[in-house]
PDB file of C-alpha atoms in Angstrom:
ATOM      1  CA  MET A 644      16.587   1.048   2.645  1.00 68.00           C
ATOM      2  CA  THR A 645      17.505   4.488   3.970  1.00 83.00           C
ATOM      3  CA  ALA A 646      15.485   6.482   6.491  1.00 82.00           C
ATOM      4  CA  THR A 647      14.456   8.792   3.659  1.00 86.00           C
ATOM      5  CA  ASP A 648      13.215   5.873   1.567  1.00 88.00           C
ATOM      6  CA  LEU A 649      11.293   4.479   4.537  1.00 91.00           C
ATOM      7  CA  ASP A 650       9.714   7.859   5.179  1.00 94.00           C
ATOM      8  CA  ALA A 651       8.620   7.917   1.544  1.00 96.00           C
ATOM      9  CA  CYS A 652       6.846   4.587   2.100  1.00 97.00           C
ATOM     10  CA  LYS A 653       5.040   6.068   5.098  1.00 97.00           C
ATOM     11  CA  ARG A 654       3.954   9.034   3.018  1.00 97.00           C
ATOM     12  CA  THR A 655       2.728   6.678   0.285  1.00 97.00           C
ATOM     13  CA  ALA A 656       0.531   4.850   2.803  1.00 98.00           C
ATOM     14  CA  ALA A 657      -0.793   8.112   4.234  1.00 98.00           C
ATOM     15  CA  LEU A 658      -1.725   9.514   0.830  1.00 97.00           C
ATOM     16  CA  LYS A 659      -3.642   6.329   0.018  1.00 98.00           C
ATOM     17  CA  ALA A 660      -5.498   6.581   3.353  1.00 98.00           C
ATOM     18  CA  VAL A 661      -6.597  10.136   2.503  1.00 98.00           C
ATOM     19  CA  GLU A 662      -8.509   8.726  -0.475  1.00 97.00           C
ATOM     20  CA  TYR A 663     -11.027   7.240   1.993  1.00 98.00           C
ATOM     21  CA  VAL A 664     -11.798  10.621   3.576  1.00 98.00           C
ATOM     22  CA  ARG A 665     -15.022  12.317   2.501  1.00 97.00           C
ATOM     23  CA  ASP A 666     -16.299  15.854   2.958  1.00 97.00           C
ATOM     24  CA  GLY A 667     -18.069  16.403   6.269  1.00 96.00           C
ATOM     25  CA  MET A 668     -16.480  13.460   8.060  1.00 97.00           C
ATOM     26  CA  VAL A 669     -15.505  13.329  11.707  1.00 97.00           C
ATOM     27  CA  LEU A 670     -12.057  11.735  11.776  1.00 98.00           C
ATOM     28  CA  GLY A 671     -10.123   9.977  14.500  1.00 97.00           C
ATOM     29  CA  LEU A 672      -6.601  11.297  14.041  1.00 98.00           C
ATOM     30  CA  GLY A 673      -3.724   9.033  14.997  1.00 97.00           C
ATOM     31  CA  THR A 674      -0.297   9.832  16.399  1.00 96.00           C
ATOM     32  CA  GLY A 675       3.153   9.116  15.003  1.00 94.00           C
ATOM     33  CA  SER A 676       5.393   9.642  12.004  1.00 94.00           C
ATOM     34  CA  THR A 677       2.948   8.253   9.428  1.00 96.00           C
ATOM     35  CA  ALA A 678       0.080  10.227  10.963  1.00 96.00           C
ATOM     36  CA  LYS A 679       2.081  13.406  10.405  1.00 96.00           C
ATOM     37  CA  HIS A 680       2.040  12.743   6.663  1.00 97.00           C
ATOM     38  CA  LEU A 681      -1.696  12.096   6.902  1.00 97.00           C
ATOM     39  CA  LEU A 682      -2.338  15.417   8.619  1.00 97.00           C
ATOM     40  CA  MET A 683      -0.286  17.332   6.076  1.00 96.00           C
ATOM     41  CA  ALA A 684      -2.279  15.743   3.238  1.00 97.00           C
ATOM     42  CA  LEU A 685      -5.564  16.471   4.994  1.00 97.00           C
ATOM     43  CA  GLY A 686      -4.473  20.081   5.354  1.00 96.00           C
ATOM     44  CA  VAL A 687      -4.293  20.325   1.559  1.00 96.00           C
ATOM     45  CA  LYS A 688      -7.849  18.949   1.322  1.00 96.00           C
ATOM     46  CA  VAL A 689      -9.121  21.477   3.865  1.00 97.00           C
ATOM     47  CA  ARG A 690      -7.456  24.381   2.083  1.00 96.00           C
ATOM     48  CA  ASN A 691      -9.199  23.217  -1.083  1.00 96.00           C
ATOM     49  CA  GLY A 692     -12.575  23.437   0.609  1.00 96.00           C
ATOM     50  CA  MET A 693     -13.153  20.089   2.317  1.00 97.00           C
ATOM     51  CA  LYS A 694     -14.914  20.345   5.684  1.00 96.00           C
ATOM     52  CA  LEU A 695     -13.517  18.037   8.333  1.00 97.00           C
ATOM     53  CA  ARG A 696     -13.669  17.693  12.095  1.00 96.00           C
ATOM     54  CA  GLY A 697     -11.300  15.585  14.128  1.00 96.00           C
ATOM     55  CA  VAL A 698     -10.666  13.836  17.426  1.00 96.00           C
ATOM     56  CA  PRO A 699      -6.901  13.865  18.096  1.00 96.00           C
ATOM     57  CA  THR A 700      -5.153  11.075  19.997  1.00 96.00           C
ATOM     58  CA  SER A 701      -2.391  13.290  21.409  1.00 96.00           C
ATOM     59  CA  GLN A 702      -1.515  16.919  21.942  1.00 95.00           C
ATOM     60  CA  GLU A 703       1.043  16.654  19.154  1.00 96.00           C
ATOM     61  CA  THR A 704      -1.681  15.522  16.777  1.00 96.00           C
ATOM     62  CA  ALA A 705      -4.042  18.228  18.052  1.00 96.00           C
ATOM     63  CA  ASP A 706      -1.438  20.884  17.271  1.00 96.00           C
ATOM     64  CA  LEU A 707      -0.769  19.496  13.781  1.00 95.00           C
ATOM     65  CA  ALA A 708      -4.497  19.195  13.056  1.00 96.00           C
ATOM     66  CA  ALA A 709      -5.081  22.791  14.093  1.00 94.00           C
ATOM     67  CA  GLN A 710      -2.245  23.898  11.789  1.00 93.00           C
ATOM     68  CA  SER A 711      -3.915  21.916   9.004  1.00 93.00           C
ATOM     69  CA  GLY A 712      -7.224  23.727   9.552  1.00 94.00           C
ATOM     70  CA  ILE A 713      -9.114  20.724  10.944  1.00 95.00           C
ATOM     71  CA  ALA A 714     -11.704  21.719  13.538  1.00 94.00           C
ATOM     72  CA  LEU A 715     -11.312  19.644  16.705  1.00 95.00           C
ATOM     73  CA  LEU A 716     -14.116  18.195  18.810  1.00 92.00           C
ATOM     74  CA  GLN A 717     -13.936  18.641  22.551  1.00 81.00           C
ATOM     75  CA  THR A 718     -12.958  15.573  24.552  1.00 76.00           C
ATOM     76  CA  ASP A 719     -16.142  15.686  26.643  1.00 78.00           C
ATOM     77  CA  GLU A 720     -18.443  15.613  23.604  1.00 74.00           C
ATOM     78  CA  PRO A 721     -20.267  12.397  22.645  1.00 83.00           C
ATOM     79  CA  TRP A 722     -18.327  11.414  19.535  1.00 87.00           C
ATOM     80  CA  VAL A 723     -19.688   9.874  16.386  1.00 90.00           C
ATOM     81  CA  ILE A 724     -16.454   9.157  14.517  1.00 97.00           C
ATOM     82  CA  ASP A 725     -16.894   8.206  10.876  1.00 98.00           C
ATOM     83  CA  LEU A 726     -13.335   7.060  10.281  1.00 98.00           C
ATOM     84  CA  ALA A 727     -10.235   6.669  12.430  1.00 98.00           C
ATOM     85  CA  ILE A 728      -6.841   6.553  10.721  1.00 98.00           C
ATOM     86  CA  ASP A 729      -3.670   5.661  12.585  1.00 98.00           C
ATOM     87  CA  GLY A 730      -0.310   3.972  12.250  1.00 97.00           C
ATOM     88  CA  ALA A 731       1.093   0.920  14.026  1.00 98.00           C
ATOM     89  CA  ASP A 732       4.399  -0.424  15.255  1.00 97.00           C
ATOM     90  CA  GLN A 733       3.648  -3.967  14.096  1.00 98.00           C
ATOM     91  CA  ALA A 734       0.874  -5.691  12.153  1.00 98.00           C
ATOM     92  CA  ASP A 735       0.436  -9.459  11.822  1.00 97.00           C
ATOM     93  CA  PRO A 736      -1.326 -11.335   8.980  1.00 96.00           C
ATOM     94  CA  ALA A 737      -4.652 -11.152  10.852  1.00 96.00           C
ATOM     95  CA  PHE A 738      -4.257  -7.341  11.146  1.00 97.00           C
ATOM     96  CA  ASN A 739      -3.696  -7.550  14.902  1.00 97.00           C
ATOM     97  CA  LEU A 740      -1.442  -4.693  15.960  1.00 98.00           C
ATOM     98  CA  ILE A 741       1.088  -3.537  18.472  1.00 98.00           C
ATOM     99  CA  LYS A 742       0.748   0.201  19.063  1.00 98.00           C
ATOM    100  CA  GLY A 743       2.023   2.571  21.700  1.00 97.00           C
ATOM    101  CA  GLY A 744       5.593   3.253  20.694  1.00 95.00           C
ATOM    102  CA  GLY A 745       4.775   6.945  21.009  1.00 94.00           C
ATOM    103  CA  GLY A 746       2.960   6.494  24.313  1.00 95.00           C
ATOM    104  CA  ALA A 747      -0.532   7.417  23.053  1.00 96.00           C
ATOM    105  CA  LEU A 748      -2.024   3.914  23.071  1.00 97.00           C
ATOM    106  CA  LEU A 749      -4.886   4.612  25.501  1.00 97.00           C
ATOM    107  CA  LYS A 750      -6.301   7.550  23.536  1.00 96.00           C
ATOM    108  CA  GLU A 751      -5.643   5.716  20.279  1.00 97.00           C
ATOM    109  CA  LYS A 752      -7.644   2.698  21.403  1.00 97.00           C
ATOM    110  CA  ILE A 753     -10.529   4.816  22.724  1.00 96.00           C
ATOM    111  CA  VAL A 754     -10.761   6.602  19.375  1.00 96.00           C
ATOM    112  CA  ALA A 755     -10.434   3.401  17.337  1.00 97.00           C
ATOM    113  CA  ALA A 756     -13.198   1.774  19.383  1.00 96.00           C
ATOM    114  CA  ALA A 757     -15.508   4.761  18.811  1.00 95.00           C
ATOM    115  CA  ALA A 758     -15.020   4.800  15.024  1.00 97.00           C
ATOM    116  CA  LYS A 759     -17.295   3.221  12.449  1.00 97.00           C
ATOM    117  CA  GLN A 760     -14.215   2.251  10.428  1.00 98.00           C
ATOM    118  CA  PHE A 761     -10.547   1.929  11.415  1.00 98.00           C
ATOM    119  CA  ILE A 762      -7.820   2.255   8.805  1.00 98.00           C
ATOM    120  CA  VAL A 763      -4.217   1.484   9.719  1.00 98.00           C
ATOM    121  CA  MET A 764      -1.261   2.821   7.720  1.00 98.00           C
ATOM    122  CA  VAL A 765       2.167   1.191   7.940  1.00 97.00           C
ATOM    123  CA  ASP A 766       5.345   0.993   5.946  1.00 97.00           C
ATOM    124  CA  TYR A 767       6.170  -2.516   4.808  1.00 97.00           C
ATOM    125  CA  THR A 768       8.785  -3.071   7.553  1.00 96.00           C
ATOM    126  CA  LYS A 769       5.974  -3.091  10.147  1.00 97.00           C
ATOM    127  CA  GLN A 770       4.439  -6.268   8.721  1.00 97.00           C
ATOM    128  CA  VAL A 771       5.454  -9.308  10.784  1.00 97.00           C
ATOM    129  CA  SER A 772       4.482 -12.972  10.781  1.00 97.00           C
ATOM    130  CA  VAL A 773       3.876 -12.852  14.541  1.00 98.00           C
ATOM    131  CA  LEU A 774       3.701  -9.921  16.962  1.00 98.00           C
ATOM    132  CA  GLY A 775       6.510  -9.326  19.435  1.00 97.00           C
ATOM    133  CA  GLY A 776      10.162 -10.158  18.950  1.00 96.00           C
ATOM    134  CA  SER A 777      11.740  -7.040  17.504  1.00 94.00           C
ATOM    135  CA  PHE A 778       9.269  -4.659  19.170  1.00 97.00           C
ATOM    136  CA  PRO A 779       8.159  -4.707  22.825  1.00 98.00           C
ATOM    137  CA  LEU A 780       4.514  -4.624  23.867  1.00 98.00           C
ATOM    138  CA  PRO A 781       3.624  -1.352  25.626  1.00 98.00           C
ATOM    139  CA  VAL A 782       1.311  -1.649  28.625  1.00 98.00           C
ATOM    140  CA  GLU A 783      -0.078   1.474  30.285  1.00 98.00           C
ATOM    141  CA  ILE A 784      -0.304   1.303  34.089  1.00 98.00           C
ATOM    142  CA  VAL A 785      -1.258   3.657  36.918  1.00 98.00           C
ATOM    143  CA  PRO A 786       1.620   4.955  39.048  1.00 97.00           C
ATOM    144  CA  PHE A 787       0.166   3.685  42.344  1.00 98.00           C
ATOM    145  CA  GLY A 788       1.803   0.370  43.237  1.00 97.00           C
ATOM    146  CA  TRP A 789       3.593   0.239  39.917  1.00 97.00           C
ATOM    147  CA  ARG A 790       6.359  -2.095  41.093  1.00 97.00           C
ATOM    148  CA  SER A 791       3.783  -4.689  42.110  1.00 98.00           C
ATOM    149  CA  THR A 792       1.940  -4.221  38.822  1.00 98.00           C
ATOM    150  CA  VAL A 793       5.153  -4.752  36.862  1.00 98.00           C
ATOM    151  CA  ARG A 794       5.841  -7.939  38.799  1.00 98.00           C
ATOM    152  CA  GLN A 795       2.374  -9.255  37.976  1.00 98.00           C
ATOM    153  CA  ILE A 796       2.840  -8.371  34.312  1.00 98.00           C
ATOM    154  CA  GLU A 797       6.073 -10.356  34.281  1.00 98.00           C
ATOM    155  CA  ASN A 798       4.364 -13.291  35.983  1.00 97.00           C
ATOM    156  CA  VAL A 799       1.536 -13.321  33.428  1.00 97.00           C
ATOM    157  CA  THR A 800       3.751 -12.902  30.367  1.00 97.00           C
ATOM    158  CA  GLN A 801       6.784 -14.826  31.646  1.00 96.00           C
ATOM    159  CA  SER A 802       8.813 -12.054  30.091  1.00 97.00           C
ATOM    160  CA  ARG A 803      10.924  -9.075  31.073  1.00 96.00           C
ATOM    161  CA  ALA A 804       9.002  -5.814  31.605  1.00 97.00           C
ATOM    162  CA  LEU A 805      10.817  -2.478  31.748  1.00 97.00           C
ATOM    163  CA  VAL A 806       9.379   0.857  32.808  1.00 97.00           C
ATOM    164  CA  ARG A 807       9.797   3.305  29.937  1.00 97.00           C
ATOM    165  CA  GLU A 808      11.905   6.302  30.816  1.00 96.00           C
ATOM    166  CA  ARG A 809      12.367   9.777  29.413  1.00 90.00           C
ATOM    167  CA  GLY A 810      15.699  11.120  30.490  1.00 88.00           C
ATOM    168  CA  ARG A 811      16.233   9.573  33.916  1.00 86.00           C
ATOM    169  CA  ALA A 812      12.600   9.707  34.998  1.00 91.00           C
ATOM    170  CA  PRO A 813       9.687   7.398  34.190  1.00 93.00           C
ATOM    171  CA  PHE A 814       7.862   8.407  31.018  1.00 96.00           C
ATOM    172  CA  ARG A 815       4.381   9.759  31.727  1.00 97.00           C
ATOM    173  CA  THR A 816       1.515   9.640  29.265  1.00 97.00           C
ATOM    174  CA  GLU A 817      -0.749  12.620  28.659  1.00 96.00           C
ATOM    175  CA  THR A 818      -3.208  11.033  31.103  1.00 95.00           C
ATOM    176  CA  GLY A 819      -0.519  10.839  33.810  1.00 97.00           C
ATOM    177  CA  ASN A 820       0.124   7.098  33.616  1.00 98.00           C
ATOM    178  CA  MET A 821       3.303   5.079  33.091  1.00 98.00           C
ATOM    179  CA  ILE A 822       4.291   2.769  30.249  1.00 98.00           C
ATOM    180  CA  VAL A 823       5.827  -0.659  30.752  1.00 98.00           C
ATOM    181  CA  ASP A 824       7.489  -2.230  27.708  1.00 98.00           C
ATOM    182  CA  VAL A 825       7.166  -6.016  27.782  1.00 98.00           C
ATOM    183  CA  HIS A 826       9.788  -7.901  25.773  1.00 97.00           C
ATOM    184  CA  LEU A 827       8.104 -10.997  24.370  1.00 97.00           C
ATOM    185  CA  ALA A 828       9.760 -13.343  21.904  1.00 97.00           C
ATOM    186  CA  ALA A 829       6.394 -13.910  20.196  1.00 97.00           C
ATOM    187  CA  ILE A 830       2.733 -13.217  20.913  1.00 98.00           C
ATOM    188  CA  GLU A 831       1.114 -16.318  19.459  1.00 96.00           C
ATOM    189  CA  HIS A 832      -2.331 -15.607  20.907  1.00 97.00           C
ATOM    190  CA  PRO A 833      -2.809 -11.809  21.045  1.00 98.00           C
ATOM    191  CA  ARG A 834      -6.452 -11.875  22.144  1.00 97.00           C
ATOM    192  CA  GLN A 835      -5.721 -14.104  25.128  1.00 98.00           C
ATOM    193  CA  MET A 836      -2.692 -11.989  26.021  1.00 98.00           C
ATOM    194  CA  GLU A 837      -4.735  -8.779  25.864  1.00 98.00           C
ATOM    195  CA  THR A 838      -7.421 -10.278  28.109  1.00 98.00           C
ATOM    196  CA  ALA A 839      -4.922 -11.630  30.642  1.00 98.00           C
ATOM    197  CA  LEU A 840      -3.056  -8.326  30.954  1.00 98.00           C
ATOM    198  CA  ASN A 841      -6.238  -6.273  31.278  1.00 97.00           C
ATOM    199  CA  GLN A 842      -7.271  -8.412  34.250  1.00 98.00           C
ATOM    200  CA  ILE A 843      -4.260  -7.229  36.279  1.00 98.00           C
ATOM    201  CA  PRO A 844      -5.246  -4.465  38.737  1.00 98.00           C
ATOM    202  CA  GLY A 845      -3.242  -1.367  37.869  1.00 98.00           C
ATOM    203  CA  VAL A 846      -3.172  -2.062  34.126  1.00 98.00           C
ATOM    204  CA  VAL A 847      -5.064   0.659  32.265  1.00 98.00           C
ATOM    205  CA  GLU A 848      -4.723  -0.682  28.714  1.00 98.00           C
ATOM    206  CA  THR A 849      -2.377  -2.626  26.466  1.00 98.00           C
ATOM    207  CA  GLY A 850      -0.884  -1.795  23.097  1.00 98.00           C
ATOM    208  CA  LEU A 851      -2.493  -4.865  21.560  1.00 98.00           C
ATOM    209  CA  PHE A 852      -5.198  -3.907  19.055  1.00 98.00           C
ATOM    210  CA  VAL A 853      -6.967  -7.167  18.307  1.00 97.00           C
ATOM    211  CA  GLY A 854      -9.693  -7.515  15.682  1.00 95.00           C
ATOM    212  CA  ARG A 855     -10.119  -3.751  15.228  1.00 96.00           C
ATOM    213  CA  THR A 856      -8.489  -3.070  11.847  1.00 97.00           C
ATOM    214  CA  ASP A 857     -10.815  -2.826   8.841  1.00 97.00           C
ATOM    215  CA  LEU A 858      -8.234  -1.823   6.236  1.00 97.00           C
ATOM    216  CA  LEU A 859      -4.459  -2.152   6.362  1.00 98.00           C
ATOM    217  CA  ILE A 860      -2.603   0.142   3.973  1.00 98.00           C
ATOM    218  CA  VAL A 861       1.010  -0.851   3.428  1.00 98.00           C
ATOM    219  CA  GLY A 862       3.427   1.646   1.956  1.00 97.00           C
ATOM    220  CA  LYS A 863       6.036   0.036  -0.284  1.00 96.00           C
ATOM    221  CA  PRO A 864       8.687   1.397  -2.662  1.00 95.00           C
ATOM    222  CA  ALA A 865       6.451   0.452  -5.603  1.00 94.00           C
ATOM    223  CA  GLY A 866       3.317   2.027  -4.125  1.00 96.00           C
ATOM    224  CA  ALA A 867       0.567   1.354  -1.581  1.00 97.00           C
ATOM    225  CA  GLU A 868      -1.098  -1.994  -1.052  1.00 97.00           C
ATOM    226  CA  VAL A 869      -4.615  -2.036   0.467  1.00 97.00           C
ATOM    227  CA  LEU A 870      -5.562  -5.143   2.419  1.00 96.00           C
ATOM    228  CA  THR A 871      -9.083  -5.787   3.716  1.00 92.00           C
ATOM    229  CA  ALA A 872      -9.704  -7.637   6.953  1.00 77.00           C
ATOM    230  CA  SER A 873     -11.580 -10.914   6.833  1.00 70.00           C
ATOM    231  CA  ARG A 874     -14.304 -11.159   9.479  1.00 54.00           C
ATOM    232  CA  THR A 875     -14.965 -14.864   8.896  1.00 47.00           C
TER     233      THR A 875
END
């Protein structure tokens, strides 16, 4: 599978997600490579007369949405988001996710939590039997006392935690925080892990999205597969 083929799978998932968008909706707009395909497809809908407003999860997404003709809500407005659509770095069989590879996990989770429905688009390589392993868990932390926070994260997870860097400096999110990537062999109990990490002072949010996904759209070479979450 080449990078071009994989990108085609992402586009397939994004185009299927667009089918759930209706005129007049307020959309939560995700961040990442699959979300870029989504925004391009939405731009076609807008140019054909569809009225949409959006809440972007990053400045990159805000810029792409504006280019696509999607009116953006201000961040200090009380949102009523009809549908949030985003990608993921991993998705397990229960539709629990790891997100945050692009560093936008805090805004992404705020938007997902505010939405009436949350659709996640992935290419088939992002489906895993258990979270972790090949992809680290991002954890967003405040800069103050970060070394102590990292030590506590390692104590809780019993795993190695590395501060994400850009160049030779710590990576900073759009909200001014840092990202710690926790390398876990497997996350057998994502809800318990999310709760334990969020109890550490200095942790802002984790990249675990547990029990939030309503629909998982998987892009495959043969087309898109739509999976519905079971709430039982």
